[in-house]
PDB file of C-alpha atoms in Angstrom:
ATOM      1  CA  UNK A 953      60.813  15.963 -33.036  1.00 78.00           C
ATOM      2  CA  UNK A 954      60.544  12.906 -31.145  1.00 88.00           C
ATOM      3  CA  UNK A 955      58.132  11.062 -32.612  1.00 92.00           C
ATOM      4  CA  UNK A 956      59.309  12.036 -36.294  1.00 94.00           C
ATOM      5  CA  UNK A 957      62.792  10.496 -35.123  1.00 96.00           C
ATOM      6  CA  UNK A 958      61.016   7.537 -33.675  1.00 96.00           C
ATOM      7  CA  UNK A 959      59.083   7.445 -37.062  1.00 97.00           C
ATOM      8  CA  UNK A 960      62.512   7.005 -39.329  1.00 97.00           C
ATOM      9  CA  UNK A 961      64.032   4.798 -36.789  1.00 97.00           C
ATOM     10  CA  UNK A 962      61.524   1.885 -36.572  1.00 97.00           C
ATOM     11  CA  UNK A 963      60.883   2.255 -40.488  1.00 97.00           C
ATOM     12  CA  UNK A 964      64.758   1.947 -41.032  1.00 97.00           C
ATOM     13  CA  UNK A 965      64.972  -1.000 -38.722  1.00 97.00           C
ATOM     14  CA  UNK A 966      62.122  -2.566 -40.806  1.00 96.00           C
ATOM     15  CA  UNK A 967      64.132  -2.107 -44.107  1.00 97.00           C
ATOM     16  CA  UNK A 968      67.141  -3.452 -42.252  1.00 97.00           C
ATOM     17  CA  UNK A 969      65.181  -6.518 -41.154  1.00 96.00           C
ATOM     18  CA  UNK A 970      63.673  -7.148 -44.080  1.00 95.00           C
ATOM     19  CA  UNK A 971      67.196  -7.139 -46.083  1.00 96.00           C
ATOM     20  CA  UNK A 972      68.514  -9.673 -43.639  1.00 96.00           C
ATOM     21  CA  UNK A 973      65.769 -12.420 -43.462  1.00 96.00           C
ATOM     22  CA  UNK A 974      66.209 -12.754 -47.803  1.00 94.00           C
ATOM     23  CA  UNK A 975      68.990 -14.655 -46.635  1.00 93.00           C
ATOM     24  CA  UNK A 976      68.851 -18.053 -45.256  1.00 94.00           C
ATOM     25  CA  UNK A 977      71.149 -17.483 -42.518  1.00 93.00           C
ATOM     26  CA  UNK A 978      68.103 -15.601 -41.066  1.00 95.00           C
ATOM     27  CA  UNK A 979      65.893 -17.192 -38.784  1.00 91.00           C
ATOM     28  CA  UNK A 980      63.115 -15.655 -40.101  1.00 91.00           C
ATOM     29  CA  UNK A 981      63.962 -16.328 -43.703  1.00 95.00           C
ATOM     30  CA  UNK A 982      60.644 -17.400 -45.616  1.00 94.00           C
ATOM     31  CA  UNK A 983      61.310 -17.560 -48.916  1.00 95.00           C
ATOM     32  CA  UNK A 984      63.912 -17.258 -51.815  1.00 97.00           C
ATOM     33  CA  UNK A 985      63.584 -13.302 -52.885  1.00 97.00           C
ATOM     34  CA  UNK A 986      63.188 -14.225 -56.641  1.00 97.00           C
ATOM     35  CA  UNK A 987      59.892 -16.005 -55.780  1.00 97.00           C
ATOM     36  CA  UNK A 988      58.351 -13.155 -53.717  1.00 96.00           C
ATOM     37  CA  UNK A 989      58.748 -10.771 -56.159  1.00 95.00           C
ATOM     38  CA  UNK A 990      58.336 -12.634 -59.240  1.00 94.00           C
ATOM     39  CA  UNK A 991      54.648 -12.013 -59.648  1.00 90.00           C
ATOM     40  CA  UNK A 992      53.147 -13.103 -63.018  1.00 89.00           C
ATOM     41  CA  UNK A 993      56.494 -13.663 -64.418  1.00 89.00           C
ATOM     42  CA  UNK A 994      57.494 -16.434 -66.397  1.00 92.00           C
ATOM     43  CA  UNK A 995      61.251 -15.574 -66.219  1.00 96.00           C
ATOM     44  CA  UNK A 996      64.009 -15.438 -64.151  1.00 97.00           C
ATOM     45  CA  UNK A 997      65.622 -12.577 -65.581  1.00 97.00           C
ATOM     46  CA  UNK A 998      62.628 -10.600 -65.245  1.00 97.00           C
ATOM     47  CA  UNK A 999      61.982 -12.042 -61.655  1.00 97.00           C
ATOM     48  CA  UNK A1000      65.579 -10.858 -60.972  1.00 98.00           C
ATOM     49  CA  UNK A1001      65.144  -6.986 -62.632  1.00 97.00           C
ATOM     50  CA  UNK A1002      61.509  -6.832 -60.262  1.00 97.00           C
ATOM     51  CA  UNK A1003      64.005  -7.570 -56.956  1.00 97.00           C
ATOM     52  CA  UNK A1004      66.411  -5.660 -58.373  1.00 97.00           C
ATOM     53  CA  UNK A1005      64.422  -2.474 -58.336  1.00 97.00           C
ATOM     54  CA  UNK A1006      62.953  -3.215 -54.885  1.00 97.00           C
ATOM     55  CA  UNK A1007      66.183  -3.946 -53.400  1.00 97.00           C
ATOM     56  CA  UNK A1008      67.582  -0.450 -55.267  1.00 97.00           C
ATOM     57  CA  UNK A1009      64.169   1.429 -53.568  1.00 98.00           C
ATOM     58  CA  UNK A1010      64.795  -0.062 -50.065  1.00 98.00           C
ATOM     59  CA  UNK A1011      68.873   0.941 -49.871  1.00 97.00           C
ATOM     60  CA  UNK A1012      67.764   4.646 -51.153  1.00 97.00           C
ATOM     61  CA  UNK A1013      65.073   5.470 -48.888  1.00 98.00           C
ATOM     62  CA  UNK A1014      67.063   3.785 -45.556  1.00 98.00           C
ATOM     63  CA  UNK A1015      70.563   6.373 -47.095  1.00 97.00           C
ATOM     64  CA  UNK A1016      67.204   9.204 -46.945  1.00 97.00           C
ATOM     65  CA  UNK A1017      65.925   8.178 -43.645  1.00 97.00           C
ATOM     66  CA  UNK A1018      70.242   8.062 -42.450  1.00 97.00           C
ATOM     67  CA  UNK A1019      70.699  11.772 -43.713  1.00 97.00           C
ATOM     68  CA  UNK A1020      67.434  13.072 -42.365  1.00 96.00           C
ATOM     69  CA  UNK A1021      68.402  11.471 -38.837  1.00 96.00           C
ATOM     70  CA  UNK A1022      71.450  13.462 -39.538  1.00 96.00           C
ATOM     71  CA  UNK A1023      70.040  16.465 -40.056  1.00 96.00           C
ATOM     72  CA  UNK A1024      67.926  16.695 -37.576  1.00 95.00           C
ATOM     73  CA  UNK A1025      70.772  15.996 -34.896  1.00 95.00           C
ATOM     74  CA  UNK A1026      72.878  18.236 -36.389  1.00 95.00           C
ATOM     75  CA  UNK A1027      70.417  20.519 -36.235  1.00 93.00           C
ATOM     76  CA  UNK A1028      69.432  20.160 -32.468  1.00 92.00           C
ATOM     77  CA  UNK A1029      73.422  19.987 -31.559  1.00 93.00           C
ATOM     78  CA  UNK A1030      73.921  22.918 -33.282  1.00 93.00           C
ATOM     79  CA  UNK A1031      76.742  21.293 -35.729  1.00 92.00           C
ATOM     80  CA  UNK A1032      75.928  23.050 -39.050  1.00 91.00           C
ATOM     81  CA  UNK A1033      79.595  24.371 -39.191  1.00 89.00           C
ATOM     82  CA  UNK A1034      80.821  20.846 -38.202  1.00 91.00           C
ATOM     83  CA  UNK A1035      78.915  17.822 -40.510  1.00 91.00           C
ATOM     84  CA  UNK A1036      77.219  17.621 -42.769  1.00 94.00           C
ATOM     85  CA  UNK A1037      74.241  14.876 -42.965  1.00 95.00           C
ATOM     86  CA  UNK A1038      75.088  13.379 -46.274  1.00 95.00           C
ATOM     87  CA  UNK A1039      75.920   9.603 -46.196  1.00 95.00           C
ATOM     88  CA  UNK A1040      78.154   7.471 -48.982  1.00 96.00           C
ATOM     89  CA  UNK A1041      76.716   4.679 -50.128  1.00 95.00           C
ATOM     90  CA  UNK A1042      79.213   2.397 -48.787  1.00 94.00           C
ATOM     91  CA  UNK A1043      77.975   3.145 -45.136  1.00 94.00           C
ATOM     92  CA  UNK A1044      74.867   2.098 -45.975  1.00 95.00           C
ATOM     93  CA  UNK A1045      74.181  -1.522 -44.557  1.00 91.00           C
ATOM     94  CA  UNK A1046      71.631  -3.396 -46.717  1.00 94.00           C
ATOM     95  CA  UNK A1047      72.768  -4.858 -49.990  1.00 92.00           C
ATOM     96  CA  UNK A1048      71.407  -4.166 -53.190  1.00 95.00           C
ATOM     97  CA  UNK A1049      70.840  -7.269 -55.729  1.00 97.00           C
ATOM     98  CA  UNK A1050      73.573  -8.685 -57.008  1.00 97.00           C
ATOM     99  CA  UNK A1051      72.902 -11.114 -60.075  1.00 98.00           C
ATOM    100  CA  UNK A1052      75.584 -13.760 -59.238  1.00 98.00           C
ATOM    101  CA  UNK A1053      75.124 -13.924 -55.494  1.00 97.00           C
ATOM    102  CA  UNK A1054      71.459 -14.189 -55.629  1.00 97.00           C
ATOM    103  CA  UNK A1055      71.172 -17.252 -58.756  1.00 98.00           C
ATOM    104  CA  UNK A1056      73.708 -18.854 -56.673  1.00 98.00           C
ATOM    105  CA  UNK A1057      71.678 -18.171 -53.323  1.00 97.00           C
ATOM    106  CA  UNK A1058      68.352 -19.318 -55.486  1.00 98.00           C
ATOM    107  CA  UNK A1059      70.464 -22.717 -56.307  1.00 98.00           C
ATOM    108  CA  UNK A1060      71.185 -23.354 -52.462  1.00 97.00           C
ATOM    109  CA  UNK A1061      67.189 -22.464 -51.984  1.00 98.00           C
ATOM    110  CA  UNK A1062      66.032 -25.230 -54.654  1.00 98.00           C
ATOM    111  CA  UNK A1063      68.427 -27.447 -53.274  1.00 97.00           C
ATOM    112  CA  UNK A1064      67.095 -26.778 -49.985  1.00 97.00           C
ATOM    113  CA  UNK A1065      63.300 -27.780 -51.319  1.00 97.00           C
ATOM    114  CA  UNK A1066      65.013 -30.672 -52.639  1.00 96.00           C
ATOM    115  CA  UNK A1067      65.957 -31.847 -49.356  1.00 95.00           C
ATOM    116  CA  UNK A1068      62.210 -30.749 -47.493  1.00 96.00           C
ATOM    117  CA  UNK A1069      64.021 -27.927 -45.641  1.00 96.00           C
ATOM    118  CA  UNK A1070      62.026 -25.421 -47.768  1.00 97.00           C
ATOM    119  CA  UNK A1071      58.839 -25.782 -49.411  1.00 97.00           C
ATOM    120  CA  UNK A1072      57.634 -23.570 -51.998  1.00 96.00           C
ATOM    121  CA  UNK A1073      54.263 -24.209 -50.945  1.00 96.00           C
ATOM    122  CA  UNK A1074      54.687 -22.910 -47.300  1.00 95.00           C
ATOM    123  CA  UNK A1075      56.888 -20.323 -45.827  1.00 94.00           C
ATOM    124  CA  UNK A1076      60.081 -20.701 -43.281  1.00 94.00           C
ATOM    125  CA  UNK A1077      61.895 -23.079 -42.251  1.00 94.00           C
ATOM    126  CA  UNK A1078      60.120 -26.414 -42.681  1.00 96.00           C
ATOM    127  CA  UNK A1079      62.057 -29.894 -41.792  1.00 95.00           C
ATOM    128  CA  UNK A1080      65.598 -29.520 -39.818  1.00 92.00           C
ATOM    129  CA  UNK A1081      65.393 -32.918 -38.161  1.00 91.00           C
ATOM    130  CA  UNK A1082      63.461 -35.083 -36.191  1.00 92.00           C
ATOM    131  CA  UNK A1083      60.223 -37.048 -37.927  1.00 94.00           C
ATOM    132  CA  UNK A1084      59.670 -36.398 -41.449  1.00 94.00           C
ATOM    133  CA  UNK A1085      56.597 -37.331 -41.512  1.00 94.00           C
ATOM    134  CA  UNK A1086      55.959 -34.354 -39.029  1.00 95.00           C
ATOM    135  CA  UNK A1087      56.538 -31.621 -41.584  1.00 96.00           C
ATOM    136  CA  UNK A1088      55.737 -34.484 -44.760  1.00 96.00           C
ATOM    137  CA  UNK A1089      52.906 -36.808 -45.929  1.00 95.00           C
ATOM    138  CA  UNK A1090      51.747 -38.398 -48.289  1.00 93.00           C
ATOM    139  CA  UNK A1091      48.088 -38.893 -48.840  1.00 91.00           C
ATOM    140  CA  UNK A1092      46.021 -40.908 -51.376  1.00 90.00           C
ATOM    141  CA  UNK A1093      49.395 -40.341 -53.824  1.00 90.00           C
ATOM    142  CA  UNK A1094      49.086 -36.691 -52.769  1.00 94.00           C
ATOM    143  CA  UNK A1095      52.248 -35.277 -50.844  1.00 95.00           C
ATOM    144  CA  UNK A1096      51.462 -32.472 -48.637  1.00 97.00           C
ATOM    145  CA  UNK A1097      53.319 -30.167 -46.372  1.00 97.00           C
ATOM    146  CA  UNK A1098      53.077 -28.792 -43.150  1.00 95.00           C
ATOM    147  CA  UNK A1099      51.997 -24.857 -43.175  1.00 95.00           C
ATOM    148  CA  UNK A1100      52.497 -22.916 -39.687  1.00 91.00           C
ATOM    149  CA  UNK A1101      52.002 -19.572 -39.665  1.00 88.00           C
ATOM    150  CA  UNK A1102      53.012 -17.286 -36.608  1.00 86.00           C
ATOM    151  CA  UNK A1103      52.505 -13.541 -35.549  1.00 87.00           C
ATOM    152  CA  UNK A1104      55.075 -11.334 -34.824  1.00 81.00           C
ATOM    153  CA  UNK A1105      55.063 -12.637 -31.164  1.00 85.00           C
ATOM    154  CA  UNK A1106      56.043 -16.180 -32.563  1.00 82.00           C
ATOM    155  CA  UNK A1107      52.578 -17.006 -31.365  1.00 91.00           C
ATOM    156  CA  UNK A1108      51.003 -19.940 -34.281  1.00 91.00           C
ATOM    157  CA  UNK A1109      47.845 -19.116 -35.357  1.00 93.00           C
ATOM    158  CA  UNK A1110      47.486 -21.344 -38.259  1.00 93.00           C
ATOM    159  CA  UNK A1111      48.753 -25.006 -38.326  1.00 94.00           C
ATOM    160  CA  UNK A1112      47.399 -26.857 -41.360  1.00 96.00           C
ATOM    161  CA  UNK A1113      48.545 -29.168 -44.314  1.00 96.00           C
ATOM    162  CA  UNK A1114      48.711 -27.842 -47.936  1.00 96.00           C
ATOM    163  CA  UNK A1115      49.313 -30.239 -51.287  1.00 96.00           C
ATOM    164  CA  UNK A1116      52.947 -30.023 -51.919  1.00 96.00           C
ATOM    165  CA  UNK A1117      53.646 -28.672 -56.074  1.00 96.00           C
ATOM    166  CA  UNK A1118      57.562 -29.619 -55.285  1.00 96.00           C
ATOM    167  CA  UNK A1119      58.191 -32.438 -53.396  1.00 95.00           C
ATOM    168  CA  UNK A1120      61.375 -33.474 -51.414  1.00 95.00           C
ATOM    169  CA  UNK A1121      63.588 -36.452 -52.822  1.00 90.00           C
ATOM    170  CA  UNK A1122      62.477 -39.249 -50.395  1.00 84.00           C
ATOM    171  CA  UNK A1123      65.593 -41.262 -50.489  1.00 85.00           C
ATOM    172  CA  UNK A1124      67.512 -38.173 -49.644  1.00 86.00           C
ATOM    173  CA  UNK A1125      70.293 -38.565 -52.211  1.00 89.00           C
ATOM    174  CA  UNK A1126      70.935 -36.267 -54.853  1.00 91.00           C
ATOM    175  CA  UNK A1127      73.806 -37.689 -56.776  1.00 89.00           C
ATOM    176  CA  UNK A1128      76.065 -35.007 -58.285  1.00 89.00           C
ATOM    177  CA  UNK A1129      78.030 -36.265 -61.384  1.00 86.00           C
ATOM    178  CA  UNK A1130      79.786 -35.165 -64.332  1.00 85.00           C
ATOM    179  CA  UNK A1131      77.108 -36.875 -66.673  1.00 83.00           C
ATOM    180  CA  UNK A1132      73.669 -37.832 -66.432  1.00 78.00           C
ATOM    181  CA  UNK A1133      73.358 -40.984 -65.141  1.00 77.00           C
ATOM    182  CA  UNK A1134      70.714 -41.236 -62.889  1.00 78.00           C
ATOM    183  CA  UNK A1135      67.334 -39.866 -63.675  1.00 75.00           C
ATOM    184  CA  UNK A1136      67.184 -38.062 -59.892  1.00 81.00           C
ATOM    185  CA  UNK A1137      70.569 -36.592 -60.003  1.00 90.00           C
ATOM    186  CA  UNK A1138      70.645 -32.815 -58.586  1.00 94.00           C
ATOM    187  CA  UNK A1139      70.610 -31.029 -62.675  1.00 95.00           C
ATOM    188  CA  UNK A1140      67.568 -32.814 -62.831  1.00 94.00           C
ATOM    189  CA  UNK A1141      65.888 -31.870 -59.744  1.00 95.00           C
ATOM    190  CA  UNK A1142      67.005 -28.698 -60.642  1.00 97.00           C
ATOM    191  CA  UNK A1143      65.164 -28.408 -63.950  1.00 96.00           C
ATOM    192  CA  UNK A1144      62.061 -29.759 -62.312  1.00 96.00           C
ATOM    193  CA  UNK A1145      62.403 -27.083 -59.829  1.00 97.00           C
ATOM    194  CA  UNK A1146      62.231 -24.021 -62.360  1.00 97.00           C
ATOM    195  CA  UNK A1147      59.792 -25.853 -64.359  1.00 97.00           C
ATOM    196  CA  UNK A1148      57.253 -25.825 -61.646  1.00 97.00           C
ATOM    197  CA  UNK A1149      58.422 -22.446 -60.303  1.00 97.00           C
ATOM    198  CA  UNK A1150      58.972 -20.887 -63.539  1.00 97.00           C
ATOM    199  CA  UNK A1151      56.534 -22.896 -65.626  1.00 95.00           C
ATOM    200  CA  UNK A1152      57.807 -25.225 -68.220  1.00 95.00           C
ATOM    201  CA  UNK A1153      57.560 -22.755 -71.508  1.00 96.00           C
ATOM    202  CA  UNK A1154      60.484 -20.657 -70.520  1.00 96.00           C
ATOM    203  CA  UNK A1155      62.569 -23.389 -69.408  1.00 97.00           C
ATOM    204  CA  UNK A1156      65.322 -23.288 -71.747  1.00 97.00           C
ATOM    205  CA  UNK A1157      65.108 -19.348 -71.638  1.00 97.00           C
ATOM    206  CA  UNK A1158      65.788 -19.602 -67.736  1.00 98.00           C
ATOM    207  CA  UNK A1159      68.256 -22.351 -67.945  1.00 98.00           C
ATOM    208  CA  UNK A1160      70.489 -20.068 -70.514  1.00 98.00           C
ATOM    209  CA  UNK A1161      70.333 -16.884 -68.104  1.00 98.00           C
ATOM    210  CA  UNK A1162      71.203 -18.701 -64.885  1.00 98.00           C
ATOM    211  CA  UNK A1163      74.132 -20.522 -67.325  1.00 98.00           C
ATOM    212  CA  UNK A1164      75.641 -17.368 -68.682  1.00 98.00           C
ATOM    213  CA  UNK A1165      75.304 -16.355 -64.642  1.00 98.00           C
ATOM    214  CA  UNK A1166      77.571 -18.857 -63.795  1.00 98.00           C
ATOM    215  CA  UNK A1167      79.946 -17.784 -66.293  1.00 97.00           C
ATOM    216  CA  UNK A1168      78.933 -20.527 -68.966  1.00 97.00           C
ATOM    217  CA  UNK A1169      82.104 -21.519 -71.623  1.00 96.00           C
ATOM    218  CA  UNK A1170      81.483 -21.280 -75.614  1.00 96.00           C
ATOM    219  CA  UNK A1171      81.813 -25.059 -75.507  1.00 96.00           C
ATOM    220  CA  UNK A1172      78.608 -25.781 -73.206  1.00 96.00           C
ATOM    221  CA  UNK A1173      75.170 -26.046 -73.300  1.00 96.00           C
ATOM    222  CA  UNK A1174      73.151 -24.614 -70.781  1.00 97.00           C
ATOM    223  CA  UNK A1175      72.789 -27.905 -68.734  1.00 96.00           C
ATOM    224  CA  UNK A1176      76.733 -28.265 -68.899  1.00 96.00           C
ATOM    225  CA  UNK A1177      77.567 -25.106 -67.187  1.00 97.00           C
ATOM    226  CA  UNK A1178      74.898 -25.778 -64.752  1.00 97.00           C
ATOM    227  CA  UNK A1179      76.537 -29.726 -64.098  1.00 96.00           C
ATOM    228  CA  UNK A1180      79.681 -28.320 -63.841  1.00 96.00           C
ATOM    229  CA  UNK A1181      78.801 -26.039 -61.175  1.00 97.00           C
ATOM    230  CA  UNK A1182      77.511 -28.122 -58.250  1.00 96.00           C
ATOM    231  CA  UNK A1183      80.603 -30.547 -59.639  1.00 95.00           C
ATOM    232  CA  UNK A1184      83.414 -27.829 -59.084  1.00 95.00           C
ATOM    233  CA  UNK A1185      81.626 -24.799 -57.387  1.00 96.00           C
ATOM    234  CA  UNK A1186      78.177 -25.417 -55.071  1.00 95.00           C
ATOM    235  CA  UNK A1187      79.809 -26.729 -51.939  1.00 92.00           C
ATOM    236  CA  UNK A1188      82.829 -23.701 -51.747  1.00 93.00           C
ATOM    237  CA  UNK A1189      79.491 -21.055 -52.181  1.00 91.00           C
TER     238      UNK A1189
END
């Protein structure tokens, strides 16, 4: 019995784990969860429904490994007449996906590559302060980034410099207006974003479905909706 109780425990407290570093507040968050499971996709939406159905996988089989912890103290304690090892799904503590909340969490993450505190090229934190030019270069017109890879004993074995795909606006301003009037404003880093995450022929596809995410009016295009919501909305999420 022991070891099959150790067995659930340490896999639950790896599906536990693994549903709080998606989220940057982790300090072992390594990338946005739309990119790790987007595989060969091309689009968001099907990026989203491939997370979706992990995320769904991961809450069932921590509620199975809850009610089979259950049962078997229930069963050692002798408490068959007293619980019963069933758990609701609102006492289970990972999240499943959640369309709004993650677009708007993949927004703060492209924002964050915007700024060189992410890199899509390289996992983890990368730049938080001190020397840029610690974490980014630039090379014969090549900008690369910083790649250090640890074990689970936060020992690095790998320290190297990869060629950057997305790099970080080097002034450090990303103006946020109600029209575009600068060609580096935050919409437009934005686009440039999903077109070299998402490629460029699904663009408009993408840009519609993370639109009608944000609740997008009859009135506006898909570029509108998106303006309007680092105008009125980014900072309060």
């Amino acid at each position: 019995q022991d070891s099959k109780i150790n067995d659930i425990v340490c896999k639950s407290i790896n599906i536990s784990k693994l549903d709080w570093d998606i989220y940057e507040i982790s300090w072992d968050f390594l990338r946005h969860p739309l990119l790790v499971h987007k595989g060969n996709s091309s689009t968001i939406e099907q990026a989203f429904n491939c997370w979706s159905a992990f995320a769904e996988k991961q809450f069932n089989q921590l509620k199975a490994n809850e009610e089979e912890l259950n049962r078997i103290f229930i069963e050692i304690y002798g408490l068959q007449d007293e619980l019963t090892p069933e758990v609701d799904d609102k006492d289970v503590t990972i999240r499943k996906a959640d369309r709004v909340r993650d677009i708007k969490s993949f927004i703060s993450y492209a924002v964050g590559c915007m700024f060189g505190r992410y890199s899509i090229d390289s996992e983890g934190l990368i730049y938080a302060g001190g020397d840029f030019k610690e974490k980014w270069k630039c090379e014969n017109g090549q900008w690369r980034v910083r790649k250090i890879v640890k074990d689970d004993d936060g020992k690095v074995i790998e320290d190297t410099w990869v060629d950057a795909t997305f790099v970080p606006d080097m002034d450090n301003v990303l103006p946020i207006t109600d029209d575009e009037y600068f060609e580096d404003d935050i919409v437009s880093r934005f686009i440039e974003f999903l077109k070299v995450t998402f490629g460029e022929d699904a663009l408009e596809e993408n840009l519609d479905y993370i639109a009608d995410t944000l609740g997008k009016k009859p009135s506006e295009t898909a570029r509108q909706a998106i303006r309007r919501y680092f105008l009125k909305d980014f900072y309060k999420d």
